[in-house]
GROMACS .gro file of C-alpha atoms in nm:
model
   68
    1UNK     CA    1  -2.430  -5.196  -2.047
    2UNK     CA    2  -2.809  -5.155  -2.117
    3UNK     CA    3  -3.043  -5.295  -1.863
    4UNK     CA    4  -3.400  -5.363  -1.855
    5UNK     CA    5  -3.596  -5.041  -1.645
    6UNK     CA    6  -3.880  -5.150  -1.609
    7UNK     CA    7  -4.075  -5.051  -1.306
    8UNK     CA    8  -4.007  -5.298  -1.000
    9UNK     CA    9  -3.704  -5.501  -1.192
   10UNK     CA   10  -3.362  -5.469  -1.028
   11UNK     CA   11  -3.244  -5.177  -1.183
   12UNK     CA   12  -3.548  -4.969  -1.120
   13UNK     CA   13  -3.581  -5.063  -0.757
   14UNK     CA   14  -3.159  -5.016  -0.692
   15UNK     CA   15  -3.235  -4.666  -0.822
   16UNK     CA   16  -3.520  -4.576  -0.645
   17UNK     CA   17  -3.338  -4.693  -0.286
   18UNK     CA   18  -3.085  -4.490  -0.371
   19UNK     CA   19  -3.324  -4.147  -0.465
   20UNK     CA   20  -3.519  -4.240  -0.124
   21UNK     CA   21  -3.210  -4.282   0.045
   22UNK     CA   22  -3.290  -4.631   0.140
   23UNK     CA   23  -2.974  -4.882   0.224
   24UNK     CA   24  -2.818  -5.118  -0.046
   25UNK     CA   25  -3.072  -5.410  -0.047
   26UNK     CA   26  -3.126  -5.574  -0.405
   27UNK     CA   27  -3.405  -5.709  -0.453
   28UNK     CA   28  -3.656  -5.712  -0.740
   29UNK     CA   29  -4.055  -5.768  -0.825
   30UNK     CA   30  -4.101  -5.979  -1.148
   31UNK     CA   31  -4.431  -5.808  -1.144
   32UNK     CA   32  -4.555  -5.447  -0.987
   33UNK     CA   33  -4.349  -5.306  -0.738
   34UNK     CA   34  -4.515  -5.459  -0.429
   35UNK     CA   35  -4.784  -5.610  -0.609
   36UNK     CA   36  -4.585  -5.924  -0.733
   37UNK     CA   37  -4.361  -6.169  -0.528
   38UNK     CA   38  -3.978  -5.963  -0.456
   39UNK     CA   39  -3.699  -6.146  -0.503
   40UNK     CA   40  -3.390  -6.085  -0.362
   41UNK     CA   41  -3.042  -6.076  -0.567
   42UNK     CA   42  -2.738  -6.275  -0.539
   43UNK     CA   43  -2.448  -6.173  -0.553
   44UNK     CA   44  -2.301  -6.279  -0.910
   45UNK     CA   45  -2.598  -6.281  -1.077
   46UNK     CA   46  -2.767  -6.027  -1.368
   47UNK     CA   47  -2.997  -5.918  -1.149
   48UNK     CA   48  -2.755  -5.854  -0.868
   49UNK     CA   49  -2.530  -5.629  -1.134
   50UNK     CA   50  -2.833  -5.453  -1.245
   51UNK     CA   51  -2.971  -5.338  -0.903
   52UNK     CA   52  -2.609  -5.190  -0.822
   53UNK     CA   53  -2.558  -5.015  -1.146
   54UNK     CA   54  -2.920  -4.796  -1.050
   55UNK     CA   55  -2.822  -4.749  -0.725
   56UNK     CA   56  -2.454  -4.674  -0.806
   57UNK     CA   57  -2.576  -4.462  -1.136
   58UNK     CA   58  -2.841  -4.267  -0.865
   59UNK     CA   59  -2.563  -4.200  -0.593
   60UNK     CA   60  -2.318  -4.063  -0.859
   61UNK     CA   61  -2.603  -3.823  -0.987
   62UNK     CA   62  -2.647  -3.641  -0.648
   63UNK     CA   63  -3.034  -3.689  -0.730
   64UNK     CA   64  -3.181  -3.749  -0.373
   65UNK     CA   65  -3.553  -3.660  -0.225
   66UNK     CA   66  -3.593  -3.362  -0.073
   67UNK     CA   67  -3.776  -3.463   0.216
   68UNK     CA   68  -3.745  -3.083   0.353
   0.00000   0.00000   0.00000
């Protein structure tokens, strides 16, 4: 499935936990990533599906900060 990347939508930010080694929150801005209002995801919905495929997609990679 294709979803929307754009910067601060669910997909985006489930990736971007994942790189920074953040937990599995989803959430999403409809804006700028901490410029707009965040939203969190339900379980069930689009958004939900889209913020676990980045994050899933991320962990699979092995792409993680290297915060040495």
């Amino acid at each position: 499935m294709k979803y929307d990347q754009r910067h601060g939508g669910p997909y985006d930010r489930g990736g971007a936990d994942s790189y920074y080694r953040r937990p599995f929150r989803p959430h999403y801005f409809v804006g700028a990533t901490y410029q707009s209002t965040e939203h969190v995801a339900e379980k069930g919905t689009p958004e939900y599906e889209a913020y676990k495929a980045g994050f899933d997609e991320n962990e699979a990679s092995g792409h993680f900060k290297d915060w040495g």
